[in-house]
Coordinates of C-alpha atoms and ligand atoms in Angstrom, one line a residue:
M1 CA 2.8 -29.7 27.8
K2 CA -0.2 -28.5 25.7
D3 CA -1.2 -24.9 26.3
D4 CA -4.9 -24.5 25.7
N5 CA -4.4 -20.8 25.3
I6 CA -2.4 -21.3 22.2
V7 CA -4.5 -22.0 19.1
I8 CA -1.9 -21.8 16.4
N9 CA 1.6 -23.0 16.9
V10 CA 4.0 -22.6 13.9
E11 CA 7.3 -24.2 14.5
N12 CA 10.3 -23.8 12.2
V13 CA 8.2 -23.8 9.1
S14 CA 10.0 -23.6 5.7
K15 CA 8.5 -23.7 2.3
K16 CA 10.5 -23.9 -1.0
F17 CA 9.3 -23.1 -4.5
K18 CA 11.0 -23.5 -7.8
L19 CA 11.9 -20.4 -9.8
Y20 CA 12.2 -21.3 -13.5
A21 CA 14.8 -19.6 -15.6
D22 CA 12.5 -19.9 -18.6
R23 CA 8.8 -20.7 -18.9
P24 CA 7.8 -24.3 -18.1
M25 CA 7.7 -26.5 -21.1
S26 CA 4.4 -27.6 -22.5
L27 CA 3.6 -31.3 -22.7
K28 CA 4.2 -31.2 -26.5
E29 CA 7.6 -29.5 -26.0
K30 CA 8.5 -32.1 -23.4
I31 CA 7.7 -34.9 -25.8
V32 CA 9.4 -33.3 -28.8
K33 CA 12.5 -32.1 -27.0
R34 CA 12.6 -35.1 -24.7
V35 CA 16.0 -34.6 -23.1
K36 CA 15.9 -30.9 -22.4
K37 CA 14.7 -30.1 -18.9
N38 CA 13.6 -26.7 -17.7
T39 CA 16.2 -25.1 -15.6
Y40 CA 15.2 -23.8 -12.2
K41 CA 16.4 -22.5 -8.9
E42 CA 14.8 -23.2 -5.6
F43 CA 14.1 -20.5 -3.2
Y44 CA 12.5 -20.2 0.3
A45 CA 9.1 -18.5 0.3
L46 CA 9.2 -19.2 4.1
N47 CA 12.4 -19.8 5.9
D48 CA 12.3 -21.2 9.5
V49 CA 9.3 -19.3 10.6
S50 CA 8.1 -19.8 14.2
F51 CA 5.3 -18.1 16.2
K52 CA 2.4 -18.8 18.5
V53 CA -1.1 -17.3 18.4
K54 CA -3.1 -16.9 21.5
K55 CA -6.8 -17.7 21.6
G56 CA -8.9 -14.7 20.8
S57 CA -6.1 -12.5 19.6
T58 CA -5.9 -10.8 16.2
V59 CA -2.6 -11.0 14.5
G60 CA -1.6 -8.8 11.5
L61 CA 0.9 -10.1 8.9
I62 CA 2.7 -7.4 7.1
G63 CA 5.6 -7.3 4.6
K64 CA 6.4 -6.4 1.0
N65 CA 4.8 -8.1 -2.0
G66 CA 6.2 -11.6 -2.2
S67 CA 7.5 -11.7 1.4
G68 CA 5.6 -15.0 2.1
K69 CA 2.4 -13.8 3.8
S70 CA -0.1 -15.6 1.7
T71 CA 2.0 -18.8 1.6
L72 CA 2.0 -18.7 5.4
L73 CA -1.8 -18.4 5.5
K74 CA -2.2 -21.2 3.1
I75 CA 0.0 -23.4 5.2
I76 CA -2.0 -22.6 8.3
N77 CA -5.1 -23.4 6.3
R78 CA -3.6 -26.7 5.2
T79 CA -4.1 -26.0 1.5
M80 CA -0.4 -26.1 1.2
F81 CA 2.2 -28.1 3.2
P82 CA 5.5 -27.1 4.6
D83 CA 8.8 -28.7 3.4
K84 CA 10.1 -28.5 7.0
G85 CA 8.6 -27.7 10.3
K86 CA 5.3 -28.3 12.1
I87 CA 2.0 -26.5 12.5
S88 CA -0.5 -27.3 15.2
I89 CA -4.0 -25.9 15.1
N90 CA -6.6 -26.0 17.8
G91 CA -10.0 -25.1 16.4
K92 CA -12.1 -24.8 13.3
I93 CA -10.6 -22.6 10.6
A94 CA -12.6 -20.4 8.2
S95 CA -10.5 -18.8 5.5
L96 CA -10.9 -15.8 3.4
I97 CA -7.9 -16.6 1.3
E98 CA -8.8 -18.1 -2.0
L99 CA -12.4 -17.0 -1.8
G100 CA -14.8 -19.6 -3.1
A101 CA -12.0 -22.1 -3.9
G102 CA -14.5 -25.0 -3.1
F103 CA -17.4 -23.5 -5.2
H104 CA -18.9 -25.3 -8.2
P105 CA -19.7 -23.0 -11.2
E106 CA -22.5 -25.2 -12.4
L107 CA -24.4 -25.2 -9.1
S108 CA -26.6 -22.3 -7.9
G109 CA -25.6 -19.9 -5.2
R110 CA -27.9 -21.7 -2.8
E111 CA -26.6 -25.2 -3.7
N112 CA -23.0 -23.9 -3.2
I113 CA -23.9 -22.6 0.3
Y114 CA -25.1 -26.1 1.2
N115 CA -22.1 -27.8 -0.3
N116 CA -19.6 -25.5 1.3
A117 CA -21.2 -25.5 4.7
T118 CA -21.4 -29.3 4.7
I119 CA -17.6 -29.4 4.2
F120 CA -17.4 -27.4 7.5
G121 CA -19.4 -30.1 9.3
F122 CA -22.9 -28.6 9.3
T123 CA -26.0 -30.8 8.9
K124 CA -28.7 -29.9 6.4
E125 CA -31.0 -28.8 9.2
E126 CA -28.3 -26.5 10.6
I127 CA -27.7 -25.0 7.2
D128 CA -31.5 -24.6 6.7
K129 CA -31.6 -22.5 9.8
R130 CA -28.8 -20.1 8.9
I131 CA -29.2 -19.9 5.2
P132 CA -31.4 -16.8 5.3
E133 CA -28.7 -15.0 7.2
I134 CA -26.0 -16.1 4.8
I135 CA -28.0 -14.9 1.8
A136 CA -28.9 -11.7 3.5
F137 CA -25.3 -10.9 4.3
S138 CA -24.2 -11.6 0.7
E139 CA -27.0 -9.3 -0.6
L140 CA -27.5 -11.7 -3.5
E141 CA -31.2 -12.6 -2.8
E142 CA -32.2 -12.0 -6.4
F143 CA -29.5 -14.2 -7.8
I144 CA -29.2 -16.9 -5.3
D145 CA -30.9 -19.5 -7.5
N146 CA -28.8 -18.7 -10.6
T147 CA -25.8 -20.8 -11.4
L148 CA -22.5 -19.5 -10.2
R149 CA -21.3 -19.4 -13.7
T150 CA -23.4 -16.2 -14.2
Y151 CA -21.9 -14.4 -11.2
S152 CA -19.5 -11.6 -11.5
S153 CA -16.2 -11.9 -9.5
G154 CA -17.6 -9.5 -6.9
M155 CA -20.8 -11.5 -6.5
Y156 CA -18.7 -14.7 -6.2
A157 CA -16.5 -13.1 -3.5
R158 CA -19.6 -11.9 -1.6
L159 CA -21.1 -15.3 -1.4
A160 CA -17.8 -16.9 -0.4
F161 CA -17.2 -14.3 2.3
S162 CA -20.7 -14.7 3.6
V163 CA -20.4 -18.5 3.9
A164 CA -17.0 -18.2 5.6
I165 CA -18.2 -15.9 8.3
H166 CA -21.2 -18.0 9.1
I167 CA -19.6 -21.3 9.9
D168 CA -18.8 -20.6 13.6
A169 CA -15.1 -20.8 13.0
D170 CA -12.7 -20.5 16.0
I171 CA -10.0 -19.1 13.7
L172 CA -10.4 -16.8 10.8
L173 CA -7.7 -16.3 8.2
V174 CA -8.1 -13.2 6.1
D175 CA -6.0 -12.2 3.0
E176 CA -6.5 -8.5 2.2
I177 CA -10.2 -8.2 3.2
L178 CA -10.4 -4.8 1.5
G179 CA -10.4 -6.4 -1.9
V180 CA -13.9 -7.9 -1.6
G181 CA -16.7 -6.2 -3.5
D182 CA -17.5 -2.5 -3.5
I183 CA -16.7 0.0 -0.8
N184 CA -20.0 -0.5 1.1
F185 CA -19.5 -4.3 1.1
Q186 CA -15.9 -3.9 2.2
A187 CA -17.0 -1.7 5.1
K188 CA -19.6 -4.4 6.0
C189 CA -16.9 -7.1 5.9
A190 CA -14.6 -5.0 8.1
N191 CA -17.4 -4.5 10.6
K192 CA -18.2 -8.2 10.6
I193 CA -14.5 -9.1 11.2
Y194 CA -14.5 -6.6 14.1
E195 CA -17.6 -8.2 15.5
M196 CA -16.1 -11.7 15.3
K197 CA -12.9 -10.4 17.0
N198 CA -15.1 -9.0 19.8
N199 CA -16.8 -12.4 20.1
G200 CA -13.5 -14.1 20.7
T201 CA -12.6 -15.5 17.2
T202 CA -8.9 -15.7 16.7
I203 CA -7.9 -13.9 13.5
I204 CA -4.8 -13.7 11.4
L205 CA -5.0 -11.1 8.7
V206 CA -2.7 -10.1 5.9
T207 CA -2.9 -6.5 4.9
H208 CA -0.8 -3.7 3.4
D209 CA -3.0 -1.1 5.1
M210 CA -1.4 0.0 8.4
S211 CA -4.7 1.6 9.7
T212 CA -6.3 -1.9 9.5
I213 CA -3.5 -3.3 11.6
D214 CA -3.8 -0.4 13.9
R215 CA -7.6 -0.8 14.4
L216 CA -7.9 -4.5 14.5
C217 CA -4.7 -6.2 15.6
D218 CA -3.2 -6.9 19.0
Y219 CA 0.0 -8.2 17.5
A220 CA 1.9 -7.7 14.3
I221 CA 4.4 -10.0 12.5
W222 CA 6.6 -8.5 9.8
L223 CA 7.8 -11.0 7.1
E224 CA 10.6 -10.2 4.7
H225 CA 12.0 -12.8 2.2
G226 CA 10.2 -15.5 4.1
K227 CA 11.6 -14.7 7.5
I228 CA 10.2 -12.9 10.5
I229 CA 12.2 -9.8 10.9
A230 CA 10.2 -8.3 13.7
D231 CA 7.1 -9.0 15.8
G232 CA 5.4 -7.3 18.6
S233 CA 2.7 -4.7 19.3
P234 CA 1.4 -3.0 16.1
K235 CA 2.6 0.4 17.3
K236 CA 6.1 -0.9 17.8
I237 CA 6.3 -2.7 14.4
E238 CA 4.4 -0.1 12.4
N239 CA 6.8 2.7 12.6
R240 CA 9.8 0.6 11.9
Y241 CA 8.0 -1.0 9.0
L242 CA 6.8 2.3 7.5
K243 CA 10.3 3.7 7.8
F244 CA 11.8 0.6 6.2
M245 CA 9.3 0.9 3.3
A246 CA 10.0 4.6 3.0
E247 CA 13.7 4.1 2.8
E248 CA 13.4 1.4 0.2
Q249 CA 11.2 3.6 -1.9
E250 CA 13.7 6.4 -1.4
E251 CA 16.3 5.0 -3.8
R252 CA 13.7 4.4 -6.4
K253 CA 12.2 7.9 -6.1
K254 CA 15.7 9.5 -6.2
I255 CA 16.1 8.0 -9.7
E256 CA 12.7 9.3 -10.7
V257 CA 13.1 12.7 -9.2
G258 CA 12.9 15.4 -11.7
K259 CA 12.5 12.8 -14.4
N260 CA 10.8 15.4 -16.5
I261 CA 13.8 17.7 -15.9
N262 CA 16.1 15.0 -17.1
K263 CA 13.9 14.3 -20.0
Q264 CA 13.9 17.9 -20.9
N265 CA 17.7 18.2 -20.6
D266 CA 18.3 15.0 -22.6
L267 CA 16.3 16.7 -25.4
K268 CA 18.1 19.9 -25.1
D269 CA 19.7 19.8 -28.6
D270 CA 16.4 19.1 -30.2
I271 CA 14.3 21.6 -28.5
Q272 CA 16.5 24.7 -28.6
D273 CA 14.8 27.4 -30.6
E274 CA 16.4 29.9 -33.0
N275 CA 17.6 32.0 -30.0
N276 CA 19.2 29.0 -28.4
K277 CA 16.5 29.1 -25.8
I278 CA 15.5 25.7 -24.4
K279 CA 11.8 25.2 -25.0
I280 CA 9.6 23.4 -22.6
T281 CA 7.9 20.4 -24.1
H282 CA 4.4 20.4 -22.7
L283 CA 3.9 17.2 -20.8
G284 CA 0.5 17.7 -19.2
D285 CA 1.5 18.7 -15.7
H286 CA 4.6 20.4 -16.9
F287 CA 4.4 23.6 -18.9
G288 CA 5.6 27.2 -19.3
N289 CA 7.0 29.6 -21.9
G290 CA 10.6 28.8 -20.8
D291 CA 11.7 32.4 -19.9
V292 CA 13.0 30.7 -16.8
I293 CA 13.4 26.9 -16.5
F294 CA 14.0 24.6 -13.6
T295 CA 17.1 22.5 -14.1
D296 CA 17.5 20.4 -10.9
C297 CA 15.5 19.5 -7.9
K298 CA 16.4 18.2 -4.4
L299 CA 14.4 17.5 -1.2
L300 CA 16.8 18.0 1.7
D301 CA 16.5 17.1 5.3
E302 CA 18.1 19.2 8.1
K303 CA 21.4 17.6 7.4
H304 CA 21.2 18.6 3.8
I305 CA 20.8 15.0 2.7
D306 CA 18.6 14.6 -0.4
R307 CA 15.8 12.2 0.7
R308 CA 12.3 11.1 -0.3
S309 CA 11.0 10.2 3.1
F310 CA 10.5 12.2 6.2
N311 CA 9.1 12.0 9.7
T312 CA 5.9 13.9 10.5
G313 CA 7.0 17.3 11.8
Q314 CA 10.5 17.1 10.3
K315 CA 12.1 20.2 8.6
I316 CA 12.5 19.8 4.9
K317 CA 13.8 22.0 2.1
L318 CA 12.9 21.9 -1.5
Q319 CA 15.9 23.1 -3.5
V320 CA 15.6 23.8 -7.2
K321 CA 18.1 25.3 -9.7
Y322 CA 16.9 27.7 -12.3
L323 CA 18.2 29.1 -15.6
C324 CA 17.0 32.4 -16.9
Q325 CA 16.7 32.4 -20.6
V326 CA 15.9 36.0 -21.1
D327 CA 17.4 39.1 -19.5
P328 CA 16.6 38.7 -15.7
D329 CA 16.1 42.4 -15.4
D330 CA 13.1 42.2 -17.7
L331 CA 11.3 39.8 -15.3
Q332 CA 9.1 40.5 -12.3
V333 CA 9.1 37.1 -10.7
N334 CA 6.7 35.1 -8.6
V335 CA 7.7 31.7 -7.2
G336 CA 5.2 29.2 -5.8
F337 CA 4.9 25.7 -4.6
E338 CA 2.1 23.2 -3.8
I339 CA 1.7 20.0 -2.0
A340 CA -0.8 17.3 -2.8
S341 CA -1.6 13.8 -1.6
I342 CA -0.6 11.1 -4.2
N343 CA -4.2 10.6 -5.1
G344 CA -4.4 14.3 -6.1
T345 CA -6.0 16.0 -3.1
Y346 CA -4.6 19.5 -3.0
I347 CA -3.3 20.2 0.5
Y348 CA -1.5 23.5 0.3
G349 CA -0.2 26.0 -2.1
T350 CA 1.1 29.6 -2.1
N351 CA 3.4 31.9 -4.0
T352 CA 5.6 34.9 -3.2
S353 CA 3.2 37.3 -5.0
R354 CA 0.2 36.2 -2.8
E355 CA 2.3 36.8 0.2
G356 CA 3.1 40.4 -0.9
K357 CA 6.8 39.7 -1.8
K358 CA 6.8 41.6 -5.0
N359 CA 10.4 42.6 -5.5
L360 CA 11.9 39.3 -6.3
K361 CA 14.8 39.4 -8.8
L362 CA 16.7 36.5 -10.3
N363 CA 20.2 36.1 -11.7
K364 CA 21.1 34.4 -14.9
K365 CA 21.4 31.1 -13.0
G366 CA 20.7 30.3 -9.4
T367 CA 18.9 28.4 -6.7
I368 CA 15.5 28.7 -5.2
E369 CA 14.9 27.1 -1.8
I370 CA 11.6 26.6 0.0
E371 CA 12.0 25.7 3.7
L372 CA 9.2 24.0 5.6
D373 CA 10.1 24.1 9.2
N374 CA 7.5 21.7 10.5
L375 CA 6.1 19.5 7.8
N376 CA 3.1 18.2 9.7
L377 CA 1.8 15.7 7.1
L378 CA 0.5 12.4 8.3
P379 CA 2.0 9.1 7.1
G380 CA 1.4 8.5 3.4
D381 CA 2.6 9.5 -0.1
Y382 CA 2.7 13.0 -1.3
S383 CA 3.9 15.1 -4.2
I384 CA 5.4 18.6 -4.4
G385 CA 5.0 21.0 -7.3
I386 CA 6.8 24.2 -8.1
A387 CA 6.1 27.1 -10.4
I388 CA 7.7 30.3 -11.5
A389 CA 5.6 32.9 -13.2
D390 CA 5.2 36.7 -13.6
L391 CA 3.7 38.8 -10.8
E392 CA 0.1 38.6 -12.0
E393 CA 0.3 34.9 -12.8
K394 CA -0.5 35.7 -16.4
A395 CA 2.6 34.2 -17.9
T396 CA 4.0 30.9 -16.5
Y397 CA 7.7 30.5 -17.1
D398 CA 8.0 27.0 -15.8
Y399 CA 5.6 24.8 -13.8
Y400 CA 5.8 21.2 -12.5
K401 CA 2.7 20.0 -10.8
N402 CA 4.7 17.1 -9.4
I403 CA 8.4 17.7 -9.5
T404 CA 8.9 14.9 -7.0
E405 CA 7.1 12.5 -4.8
F406 CA 7.9 11.8 -1.2
K407 CA 6.7 9.7 1.7
M408 CA 5.9 10.6 5.3
Y409 CA 6.1 8.2 8.2
S410 CA 5.6 8.4 11.9
N411 CA 3.9 6.7 14.8
I412 CA 1.2 9.3 14.9
H413 CA -2.2 7.7 14.4
D414 CA -4.4 10.7 13.6
I415 CA -6.7 10.5 10.7
G416 CA -6.4 12.6 7.6
L417 CA -3.6 14.3 5.7
V418 CA -2.3 17.0 8.1
R419 CA -1.7 17.1 11.8
L420 CA -3.4 20.2 13.3
E421 CA -2.1 21.5 16.6
H422 CA -4.9 21.1 19.1
K423 CA -5.8 20.7 22.8
F424 CA -8.7 18.8 24.4
I425 CA -10.4 20.6 27.3
V426 CA -13.0 18.8 29.3
D427 CA -14.9 20.6 32.1
D428 CA -12.3 23.5 31.9
K429 CA -9.4 21.1 32.4
K430 CA -6.9 20.6 29.7
I431 CA -6.4 16.8 29.0
K432 CA -2.8 15.9 28.9
Ligands
LIG501 N1 2.6 -21.9 -5.9 C1 3.7 -21.2 -6.1 N2 4.7 -21.6 -6.9 C2 5.9 -21.0 -7.0 N3 6.2 -19.8 -6.4 C3 5.2 -19.4 -5.5 C4 3.9 -20.0 -5.3 N4 3.2 -19.3 -4.4 C5 4.0 -18.2 -4.1 N5 5.2 -18.3 -4.7 C6 6.3 -17.3 -4.6 O1 6.6 -17.3 -3.2 C7 6.9 -16.0 -2.8 C8 6.0 -15.6 -1.6 O2 4.7 -15.4 -2.2 P1 3.4 -15.0 -1.3 O3 2.2 -14.9 -2.2 O4 3.4 -15.8 -0.1 O5 3.8 -13.5 -0.9 P2 2.9 -12.3 -0.2 O6 3.8 -11.8 0.9 O7 1.6 -12.9 0.2 O8 2.8 -11.3 -1.4 P3 1.6 -10.2 -1.8 O9 1.7 -9.1 -0.7 O10 2.1 -9.8 -3.1 O11 0.3 -11.0 -1.7 C9 6.8 -15.1 -4.0 O12 8.1 -15.0 -4.6 C10 5.9 -15.9 -4.9 O13 6.2 -15.7 -6.3

């Protein structure tokens, strides 16, 4: 029985592609070599995918690069066809997938609007009525009668987006909205999509940005290697997904950890000076006079497992090994650390000297540990740096601005970088 409430029904859809062992042959090569065929393997970009989308809902598709999200959108949009399975669609689709796929470079912006809107079933009179709005949204008034050939890729995308959102679609397919135009235009697009959602348009959107899923979607589908591995409320999927991505990244980060340290140790023979002291090769964010050097680094969880991903609020310990290359008794030592977001925003830093701990003494070799009992960083990517210097911070012995990177995940949806403990009190009553 047909359920009017279901507007998209994807049933056991599979899509295969060919993976060539070497590059496809050119026509000339095919003619010259005649018998030799390109060797290829087939793989499933989508493998037995089934789901239903309810009218008026907003569904977020998530998954690693290459997991099949765009292929799925293209199949729903019917610009690609499945090898197996069935798709039923109930309504008019507008797609923000391959923006401007139907545009003609030799026609003007205005002519392209007419062409494109006609494909979606609008008469000339209907387009005449809404063209001012389409042009205004695209902010391309000055250029609208120029040929599309002269448009930048951002202008092209603006025009295509503007047409797509003005064709009264019942279903909107969006692939990474945040890639369109500049920041202001992106915000405008996001607002428009929000408005369409509120007006009852069914939306399927692909994004790597969890906060978009969080703000816009009622339902999330997680694809991995062309299969749905989880679906449900965004909150339920999001934490599992972030944790999965974090763990995947962990192995990679472990290899990278202290890569400068390894680089330095690999070069040991070359860079020892006349006193057999290992010199620090200055690598931008790594420098120092080498009186003390760091030789190893770990980020440990409460079970002493070396990890690169942690839950918000988890206890972590940065453990570094050091080697003193001068007489330790001659040094008055100051140890510091700093945490920054991956895009370089400085979040926190301190050192023993600033905290009045001025009697620190080292051995010839040893371990320094920094324990953070309650690492209240919000989900995202961060780096940790470490320094060892003299008490007045005049001489730096060894300093890594980024000794390792790590990822935070959690189902906390606060905004920013750090969770601050807080209470809400309304009319003298604490809100629980
Ligand atoms: N036309 C095609 N021919 C051959 N292989 C393809 C084609 N389109 C996609 N693929 C492959 O299918 C797989 C799924 O691709 P798809 O673009 O759907 O992934 P995605 O999840 O959207 O990735 P991303 O997040 O990087 O956009 C990838 O391995 C991709 O290389």
